[in-house]
Coordinates of N, CA and C in Angstrom, one line a residue:
X371 N 0.9 -1.2 0.0 CA 0.0 0.0 0.0 C 0.9 1.2 0.0
X372 N 0.7 2.1 -1.0 CA 1.4 3.4 -1.1 C 0.8 4.3 0.0
X373 N 1.7 4.8 0.9 CA 1.1 5.5 2.0 C 1.8 6.9 2.1
X374 N 1.0 7.9 2.3 CA 1.5 9.3 2.5 C 1.4 9.7 3.9
X375 N 2.5 10.2 4.5 CA 2.4 10.7 5.9 C 2.0 12.1 5.9
X376 N 0.9 12.5 6.5 CA 0.4 13.9 6.6 C 0.7 14.4 8.0
X377 N 1.5 15.5 8.0 CA 1.8 16.0 9.4 C 1.9 17.6 9.3
X378 N 2.2 18.2 10.4 CA 2.2 19.6 10.5 C 2.1 20.0 12.0
X379 N 2.5 21.2 12.4 CA 2.5 21.6 13.8 C 1.1 21.8 14.3
X380 N 1.0 21.9 15.6 CA -0.3 22.2 16.2 C -0.9 23.4 15.5
X381 N -2.3 23.4 15.2 CA -3.0 24.5 14.6 C -2.7 24.7 13.2
X382 N -2.0 23.7 12.5 CA -1.7 23.9 11.1 C -2.9 23.6 10.1
X383 N -3.8 22.7 10.6 CA -4.9 22.4 9.7 C -4.8 21.0 9.1
X384 N -4.1 20.1 9.8 CA -4.0 18.8 9.3 C -5.3 18.1 9.1
X385 N -6.2 18.2 10.1 CA -7.5 17.6 10.1 C -8.3 18.0 8.9
X386 N -8.3 19.3 8.6 CA -9.0 19.8 7.4 C -8.5 19.2 6.1
X387 N -7.2 19.1 6.0 CA -6.6 18.5 4.9 C -7.0 17.0 4.8
X388 N -6.9 16.3 5.9 CA -7.2 14.9 6.0 C -8.7 14.7 5.6
X389 N -9.6 15.5 6.0 CA -11.0 15.3 5.6 C -11.2 15.5 4.1
X390 N -10.5 16.3 3.4 CA -10.6 16.5 2.0 C -10.1 15.2 1.3
X391 N -9.1 14.6 1.8 CA -8.7 13.3 1.2 C -9.8 12.2 1.5
X392 N -10.4 12.2 2.7 CA -11.5 11.3 3.0 C -12.6 11.5 2.0
X393 N -12.9 12.7 1.7 CA -14.0 13.0 0.7 C -13.8 12.4 -0.7
X394 N -12.5 12.2 -0.9 CA -12.1 11.5 -2.2 C -12.0 10.0 -2.1
X395 N -12.5 9.4 -1.0 CA -12.5 8.0 -0.9 C -11.2 7.4 -0.4
X396 N -10.3 8.2 0.2 CA -9.0 7.8 0.6 C -9.1 7.4 2.1
X397 N -8.5 6.2 2.4 CA -8.5 5.8 3.8 C -7.5 6.7 4.6
X398 N -7.9 7.3 5.7 CA -7.0 8.1 6.5 C -6.9 7.4 7.8
X399 N -5.7 7.0 8.2 CA -5.4 6.4 9.5 C -4.9 7.5 10.4
X400 N -5.6 7.7 11.5 CA -5.3 8.8 12.4 C -4.5 8.3 13.5
X401 N -3.3 8.8 13.6 CA -2.4 8.3 14.7 C -2.9 8.7 16.1
X402 N -3.6 9.8 16.2 CA -4.2 10.2 17.5 C -5.2 9.2 18.0
X403 N -6.0 8.7 17.0 CA -7.0 7.7 17.4 C -6.3 6.4 17.8
X404 N -5.2 6.0 17.2 CA -4.5 4.9 17.6 C -3.9 5.1 19.0
X405 N -3.4 6.3 19.2 CA -2.9 6.6 20.6 C -4.0 6.5 21.6
X406 N -5.2 6.9 21.3 CA -6.2 6.8 22.3 C -6.6 5.3 22.5
X407 N -6.7 4.6 21.4 CA -7.0 3.1 21.5 C -5.9 2.4 22.3
X408 N -4.7 2.8 22.3 CA -3.6 2.1 23.0 C -3.7 2.1 24.4
X409 N -4.5 3.1 25.0 CA -4.6 3.3 26.4 C -6.1 3.2 26.9
X410 N -6.9 2.4 26.2 CA -8.2 2.2 26.7 C -8.2 1.4 28.0
X411 N -9.2 1.6 28.8 CA -9.3 0.8 30.0 C -9.2 -0.7 29.7
X412 N -8.3 -1.4 30.5 CA -8.1 -2.8 30.3 C -6.8 -3.1 29.5
X413 N -6.3 -2.0 28.8 CA -5.1 -2.3 28.0 C -3.8 -2.4 28.9
X414 N -2.8 -3.2 28.4 CA -1.6 -3.3 29.2 C -0.9 -1.9 29.4
X415 N -1.0 -1.1 28.4 CA -0.3 0.2 28.5 C -0.9 1.1 29.6
X416 N -2.2 1.1 29.7 CA -2.8 1.9 30.8 C -2.5 1.4 32.1
X417 N -2.4 0.1 32.2 CA -2.0 -0.6 33.6 C -0.6 -0.1 34.0
X418 N 0.3 -0.1 33.0 CA 1.7 0.3 33.3 C 1.7 1.8 33.6
X419 N 0.9 2.6 32.9 CA 0.8 4.1 33.3 C 0.3 4.3 34.7
X420 N -0.7 3.5 35.0 CA -1.3 3.6 36.4 C -0.2 3.2 37.4
X421 N 0.5 2.2 37.2 CA 1.6 1.7 38.1 C 2.7 2.8 38.3
X422 N 3.0 3.4 37.1 CA 4.1 4.4 37.1 C 3.8 5.7 37.8
X423 N 2.6 6.3 37.4 CA 2.2 7.6 37.9 C 1.3 7.6 39.1
X424 N 0.6 6.5 39.4 CA -0.3 6.5 40.5 C -1.7 6.7 40.1
X425 N -2.6 6.6 41.1 CA -4.0 6.7 40.8 C -4.5 8.0 40.2
X426 N -3.8 9.1 40.4 CA -4.2 10.4 39.9 C -4.3 10.5 38.4
X427 N -3.6 9.5 37.7 CA -3.6 9.6 36.3 C -4.9 9.0 35.7
X428 N -5.7 8.5 36.5 CA -7.0 7.9 36.0 C -8.2 8.8 36.5
X429 N -9.2 8.8 35.6 CA -10.4 9.4 36.0 C -11.2 8.4 36.9
X430 N -12.4 8.9 37.4 CA -13.2 8.1 38.3 C -13.8 6.8 37.5
X431 N -13.9 7.0 36.2 CA -14.4 5.8 35.4 C -13.3 4.8 35.0
X432 N -12.1 5.1 35.4 CA -11.0 4.2 35.1 C -10.3 4.5 33.8
X433 N -10.8 5.6 33.1 CA -10.1 6.0 31.9 C -9.0 6.9 32.1
X434 N -8.1 7.1 31.1 CA -6.9 8.0 31.3 C -7.3 9.4 31.5
X435 N -6.7 10.1 32.5 CA -6.8 11.5 32.7 C -5.8 12.2 31.8
X436 N -6.2 12.5 30.6 CA -5.2 13.0 29.6 C -4.6 14.4 30.1
X437 N -5.5 15.3 30.6 CA -5.0 16.6 31.0 C -4.0 16.5 32.1
X438 N -4.2 15.6 33.1 CA -3.3 15.4 34.1 C -2.0 14.9 33.6
X439 N -2.1 13.9 32.7 CA -0.8 13.2 32.2 C -0.1 14.2 31.3
X440 N -0.8 15.0 30.6 CA -0.1 16.0 29.6 C 0.7 17.0 30.5
X441 N 0.1 17.5 31.5 CA 0.8 18.4 32.4 C 2.0 17.8 33.1
X442 N 1.9 16.5 33.5 CA 2.9 15.9 34.2 C 4.2 15.7 33.3
X443 N 3.9 15.2 32.0 CA 5.0 14.9 31.2 C 5.7 16.2 30.6
X444 N 4.8 17.2 30.3 CA 5.4 18.4 29.8 C 6.3 19.1 30.8
X445 N 6.1 18.9 32.1 CA 6.9 19.5 33.1 C 8.1 18.7 33.4
X446 N 8.3 17.5 32.8 CA 9.4 16.6 33.2 C 9.8 15.8 31.9
X447 N 10.9 16.2 31.3 CA 11.3 15.5 30.0 C 11.6 14.0 30.2
X448 N 12.1 13.6 31.4 CA 12.3 12.2 31.6 C 11.0 11.4 31.7
X449 N 10.0 12.0 32.2 CA 8.7 11.3 32.3 C 8.1 11.2 30.9
X450 N 8.3 12.3 30.1 CA 7.8 12.2 28.7 C 8.5 11.1 27.9
X451 N 9.8 11.0 28.1 CA 10.6 9.9 27.4 C 10.1 8.5 27.8
X452 N 9.8 8.3 29.2 CA 9.3 7.1 29.6 C 8.0 6.7 29.0
X453 N 7.1 7.7 28.9 CA 5.8 7.5 28.3 C 5.9 7.2 26.9
X454 N 6.7 7.9 26.2 CA 6.9 7.7 24.7 C 7.5 6.3 24.4
X455 N 8.4 5.9 25.3 CA 9.0 4.6 25.1 C 8.0 3.4 25.3
X456 N 7.0 3.7 26.2 CA 5.9 2.7 26.4 C 4.9 2.7 25.2
X457 N 4.5 4.0 24.9 CA 3.4 4.0 24.0 C 3.7 3.9 22.4
X458 N 4.8 4.4 22.0 CA 5.1 4.4 20.6 C 5.0 3.1 19.9
X459 N 5.6 2.0 20.5 CA 5.5 0.7 19.9 C 4.1 0.2 19.8
X460 N 3.3 0.4 20.9 CA 1.9 0.0 20.9 C 1.1 0.7 19.8
X461 N 1.4 2.0 19.7 CA 0.6 2.8 18.7 C 1.0 2.3 17.3
X462 N 2.3 2.0 17.1 CA 2.8 1.6 15.8 C 2.1 0.3 15.3
X463 N 1.8 -0.6 16.3 CA 1.2 -1.9 15.9 C -0.2 -1.6 15.4
X464 N -1.0 -0.7 16.1 CA -2.3 -0.4 15.7 C -2.3 0.4 14.4
X465 N -1.3 1.2 14.1 CA -1.3 1.9 12.8 C -1.0 0.9 11.7
X466 N -0.1 0.0 11.9 CA 0.2 -1.0 10.9 C -1.0 -1.8 10.5
X467 N -1.8 -2.2 11.6 CA -3.0 -3.0 11.3 C -4.0 -2.2 10.4
X468 N -4.2 -0.9 10.8 CA -5.1 -0.1 10.1 C -4.7 0.1 8.6
X469 N -3.4 0.4 8.4 CA -2.9 0.6 7.0 C -3.0 -0.7 6.2
X470 N -2.8 -1.8 6.8 CA -2.9 -3.1 6.1 C -4.3 -3.3 5.7
X471 N -5.3 -2.8 6.4 CA -6.7 -3.0 6.0 C -7.3 -1.9 5.1
X472 N -6.4 -0.9 4.7 CA -6.9 0.2 3.8 C -7.3 -0.4 2.5
X473 N -8.5 0.1 2.0 CA -9.0 -0.4 0.8 C -9.0 0.6 -0.4
X474 N -8.4 1.8 -0.2 CA -8.4 2.8 -1.2 C -7.1 2.7 -2.0
X475 N -6.9 3.4 -3.2 CA -5.8 3.2 -4.0 C -4.5 3.6 -3.2
X476 N -4.5 4.5 -2.4 CA -3.4 4.8 -1.5 C -4.0 5.1 -0.1
X477 N -3.1 5.3 0.9 CA -3.6 5.6 2.2 C -2.9 6.9 2.8
X478 N -3.5 7.5 3.7 CA -2.9 8.7 4.4 C -2.7 8.3 5.8
X479 N -1.5 8.5 6.4 CA -1.3 8.4 7.8 C -1.2 9.8 8.4
X480 N -2.2 10.2 9.1 CA -2.3 11.6 9.7 C -1.6 11.5 11.1
X481 N -0.6 12.2 11.3 CA 0.1 12.2 12.6 C 0.8 13.5 12.9
X482 N 0.6 14.0 14.1 CA 1.3 15.2 14.5 C 2.7 15.0 14.9
X483 N 3.1 13.7 15.2 CA 4.4 13.3 15.6 C 5.1 12.3 14.5
X484 N 4.7 12.5 13.3 CA 5.2 11.6 12.2 C 6.7 11.6 12.2
X485 N 7.3 12.8 12.3 CA 8.7 13.0 12.2 C 9.5 12.9 13.5
X486 N 8.7 13.0 14.6 CA 9.4 12.9 15.9 C 9.5 11.5 16.4
X487 N 8.8 10.6 15.7 CA 8.7 9.1 16.1 C 9.2 8.3 14.9
X488 N 9.1 7.0 15.0 CA 9.5 6.1 13.9 C 8.3 5.9 12.9
X489 N 7.2 6.7 13.1 CA 6.1 6.5 12.2 C 6.4 6.9 10.8
X490 N 7.4 7.8 10.6 CA 7.8 8.2 9.2 C 8.3 7.0 8.5
X491 N 8.8 6.0 9.1 CA 9.3 4.8 8.4 C 8.1 4.0 7.8
X492 N 6.9 4.3 8.1 CA 5.8 3.5 7.6 C 5.2 4.2 6.3
X493 N 5.8 5.3 5.9 CA 5.2 6.0 4.7 C 6.2 6.1 3.6
X494 N 5.7 6.3 2.3 CA 6.5 6.5 1.2 C 6.8 7.9 0.8
X495 N 5.9 8.8 1.4 CA 6.0 10.2 1.0 C 5.5 11.0 2.2
X496 N 6.1 12.2 2.3 CA 5.7 13.1 3.5 C 5.1 14.3 3.0
X497 N 3.9 14.6 3.4 CA 3.1 15.8 3.1 C 3.0 16.7 4.4
X498 N 3.5 17.9 4.3 CA 3.5 18.8 5.4 C 2.5 20.0 5.2
X499 N 1.6 20.2 6.2 CA 0.7 21.4 6.1 C 1.4 22.4 7.0
X500 N 1.8 23.5 6.3 CA 2.6 24.6 6.9 C 1.8 25.8 7.1
X501 N 2.1 26.4 8.3 CA 1.6 27.8 8.5 C 2.7 28.5 9.4
X502 N 2.5 29.8 9.5 CA 3.5 30.6 10.3 C 3.2 30.2 11.8
X503 N 4.2 30.5 12.7 CA 4.1 30.2 14.1 C 3.0 31.1 14.7
X504 N 2.9 32.3 14.2 CA 1.8 33.2 14.7 C 0.4 32.6 14.4
X505 N 0.3 32.0 13.2 CA -1.0 31.4 12.9 C -1.3 30.2 13.7
X506 N -0.2 29.4 14.0 CA -0.4 28.2 14.8 C -0.9 28.6 16.1
X507 N -0.3 29.6 16.8 CA -0.7 30.0 18.1 C -2.2 30.5 18.1
X508 N -2.5 31.3 17.1 CA -3.9 31.9 17.1 C -4.9 30.9 16.9
X509 N -4.7 29.9 15.9 CA -5.7 28.9 15.6 C -5.8 27.9 16.8
X510 N -4.7 27.6 17.4 CA -4.7 26.6 18.5 C -5.5 27.2 19.7
X511 N -5.3 28.4 20.0 CA -6.0 29.0 21.1 C -7.5 29.2 20.8
X512 N -7.8 29.5 19.5 CA -9.2 29.6 19.1 C -9.9 28.2 19.2
X513 N -9.1 27.2 18.8 CA -9.8 25.8 18.8 C -9.8 25.2 20.2
X514 N -8.7 25.3 20.9 CA -8.6 24.5 22.2 C -8.7 25.4 23.5
X515 N -8.7 26.7 23.3 CA -8.6 27.5 24.5 C -7.2 27.5 25.1
X516 N -7.0 27.8 26.3 CA -5.6 27.8 26.9 C -5.0 29.1 26.6
X517 N -3.7 29.2 26.9 CA -3.0 30.5 26.7 C -1.8 30.3 25.7
X518 N -1.1 31.4 25.4 CA -0.1 31.3 24.4 C 1.1 30.4 24.9
X519 N 1.4 30.6 26.2 CA 2.6 29.9 26.8 C 2.3 28.4 26.7
X520 N 1.2 27.9 26.9 CA 0.9 26.5 26.8 C 1.0 26.0 25.4
X521 N 0.5 26.7 24.5 CA 0.6 26.4 23.1 C 2.0 26.3 22.6
X522 N 2.8 27.3 23.0 CA 4.2 27.3 22.6 C 5.0 26.2 23.3
X523 N 4.6 25.7 24.5 CA 5.3 24.6 25.1 C 5.0 23.4 24.3
X524 N 3.8 23.2 23.7 CA 3.5 22.1 22.8 C 4.3 22.2 21.5
X525 N 4.4 23.4 20.9 CA 5.2 23.6 19.8 C 6.6 23.3 20.0
X526 N 7.2 23.6 21.1 CA 8.6 23.4 21.4 C 8.8 21.9 21.5
X527 N 7.8 21.1 21.9 CA 8.0 19.6 22.1 C 8.0 18.9 20.7
X528 N 7.5 19.6 19.7 CA 7.4 19.1 18.3 C 8.7 19.5 17.5
X529 N 9.0 18.9 16.4 CA 10.1 19.2 15.6 C 9.9 20.7 15.1
X530 N 11.0 21.4 14.8 CA 10.9 22.8 14.4 C 10.3 22.8 13.0
X531 N 9.7 24.0 12.8 CA 9.1 24.3 11.5 C 10.1 24.1 10.4
X532 N 11.3 24.6 10.5 CA 12.3 24.5 9.5 C 12.7 23.1 9.3
X533 N 12.9 22.3 10.3 CA 13.3 20.9 10.2 C 12.1 20.1 9.5
X534 N 10.9 20.4 9.9 CA 9.7 19.7 9.3 C 9.7 20.0 7.7
X535 N 9.9 21.2 7.3 CA 9.8 21.5 5.9 C 11.0 20.9 5.2
X536 N 12.1 20.8 5.9 CA 13.3 20.2 5.2 C 13.1 18.7 4.9
X537 N 12.1 18.1 5.6 CA 11.9 16.6 5.3 C 10.6 16.4 4.5
X538 N 10.0 17.4 4.0 CA 8.7 17.3 3.2 C 9.0 17.0 1.8
X539 N 8.2 16.0 1.3 CA 8.2 15.8 -0.2 C 7.2 16.8 -0.9
X540 N 6.1 17.0 -0.1 CA 5.1 17.9 -0.6 C 4.7 18.9 0.5
X541 N 4.3 20.1 0.2 CA 3.9 21.1 1.2 C 2.6 21.8 0.8
X542 N 1.7 21.9 1.7 CA 0.5 22.7 1.5 C 0.7 23.9 2.5
X543 N 0.6 25.1 1.9 CA 0.6 26.4 2.6 C -0.8 26.7 3.0
X544 N -1.0 26.7 4.4 CA -2.4 26.8 4.9 C -2.6 28.2 5.7
X545 N -1.8 29.1 5.4 CA -1.9 30.4 6.0 C -3.1 31.2 5.4
X546 N -3.6 30.7 4.3 CA -4.7 31.4 3.6 C -6.1 30.9 4.1
X547 N -7.1 31.3 3.3 CA -8.5 30.8 3.7 C -8.6 29.3 3.4
X548 N -9.6 28.7 4.1 CA -9.9 27.3 4.1 C -10.2 26.8 2.7
X549 N -10.8 27.7 1.9 CA -11.2 27.3 0.5 C -10.0 27.0 -0.3
X550 N -8.8 27.6 0.0 CA -7.7 27.4 -0.8 C -7.1 26.0 -0.7
X551 N -7.5 25.2 0.3 CA -7.1 23.8 0.5 C -7.6 22.9 -0.6
X552 N -8.8 23.2 -1.0 CA -9.5 22.2 -2.0 C -8.7 22.0 -3.2
X553 N -8.3 23.1 -3.9 CA -7.5 22.8 -5.2 C -6.1 22.2 -4.9
X554 N -5.5 22.5 -3.7 CA -4.2 22.0 -3.3 C -4.4 20.5 -3.2
X555 N -5.4 20.0 -2.5 CA -5.6 18.6 -2.2 C -6.0 17.9 -3.5
X556 N -6.8 18.5 -4.3 CA -7.2 17.9 -5.6 C -5.9 17.6 -6.4
X557 N -5.0 18.5 -6.5 CA -3.8 18.3 -7.3 C -3.0 17.2 -6.7
X558 N -2.8 17.2 -5.4 CA -2.0 16.2 -4.8 C -2.7 14.8 -4.9
X559 N -4.0 14.7 -4.8 CA -4.7 13.5 -5.0 C -4.4 12.8 -6.3
X560 N -4.4 13.6 -7.4 CA -4.0 13.1 -8.7 C -2.6 12.6 -8.7
X561 N -1.7 13.3 -8.1 CA -0.3 13.0 -8.1 C -0.2 11.6 -7.3
X562 N -0.8 11.5 -6.2 CA -0.7 10.3 -5.4 C -1.3 9.1 -6.1
X563 N -2.4 9.3 -6.8 CA -3.0 8.2 -7.6 C -2.0 7.6 -8.5
X564 N -1.3 8.6 -9.2 CA -0.2 8.1 -10.2 C 0.9 7.4 -9.5
X565 N 1.4 8.0 -8.4 CA 2.5 7.4 -7.7 C 2.0 6.0 -7.1
X566 N 0.8 5.9 -6.7 CA 0.4 4.6 -6.2 C 0.3 3.6 -7.3
X567 N -0.1 4.0 -8.5 CA -0.1 3.1 -9.6 C 1.3 2.6 -9.9
X568 N 2.2 3.5 -10.0 CA 3.6 3.1 -10.2 C 4.2 2.1 -9.1
X569 N 3.9 2.5 -7.9 CA 4.3 1.7 -6.7 C 3.7 0.3 -6.8
X570 N 2.4 0.2 -7.2 CA 1.8 -1.1 -7.4 C 2.4 -1.9 -8.4
X571 N 2.8 -1.3 -9.5 CA 3.4 -2.0 -10.6 C 4.8 -2.5 -10.3
X572 N 5.5 -1.7 -9.5 CA 6.8 -2.2 -9.1 C 6.7 -3.3 -8.1
X573 N 5.7 -3.3 -7.3 CA 5.5 -4.4 -6.2 C 5.1 -5.7 -6.8
X574 N 4.5 -5.6 -8.0 CA 4.0 -6.8 -8.7 C 5.0 -7.5 -9.5
X575 N 6.2 -6.8 -9.8 CA 7.2 -7.4 -10.6 C 7.8 -8.7 -9.9
X576 N 8.1 -9.7 -10.7 CA 8.6 -10.9 -10.1 C 10.1 -10.6 -9.6

């Protein structure tokens, strides 16, 4: 399966781009959904998180208290590294399974941490949705609330904009109006269909 990795910083508009690919019948595997599935109540990962951080990391219903955990790991790099070492392999297994079951001509792996983790090894091409840092902050505050310091802490935990662009095969500039995404995605869709056809032909050679 020819797979395109879709990424971008917080507030860049990855989800809007992913939806436009879905509207064209393309399977989009959401790494955030895989991350949530990896820590469902009863999962081995959640049990290890509970043992490591204590009861405060769980809500009353036994589910993960994401807000508590996010604050804990952002305040302590060592704790974040421990959590990533636990979760990234489990998330990768779920992503692999979802990509293997994709039925469209090619698949999209939507992930905010595509380049910060080994997830980039699962894709053939990298598509970056790019916006200025000022736009990131403004959109993230509008969408999620919070303050600028919190948003910038999340941005600092992600790969830099310069480094992200340096690893891109394709770039969508999303600093403009939402309507501008449609023609950009339409053009990339045609390119990816052609590349997927070539990839399939190469895979079928003896």
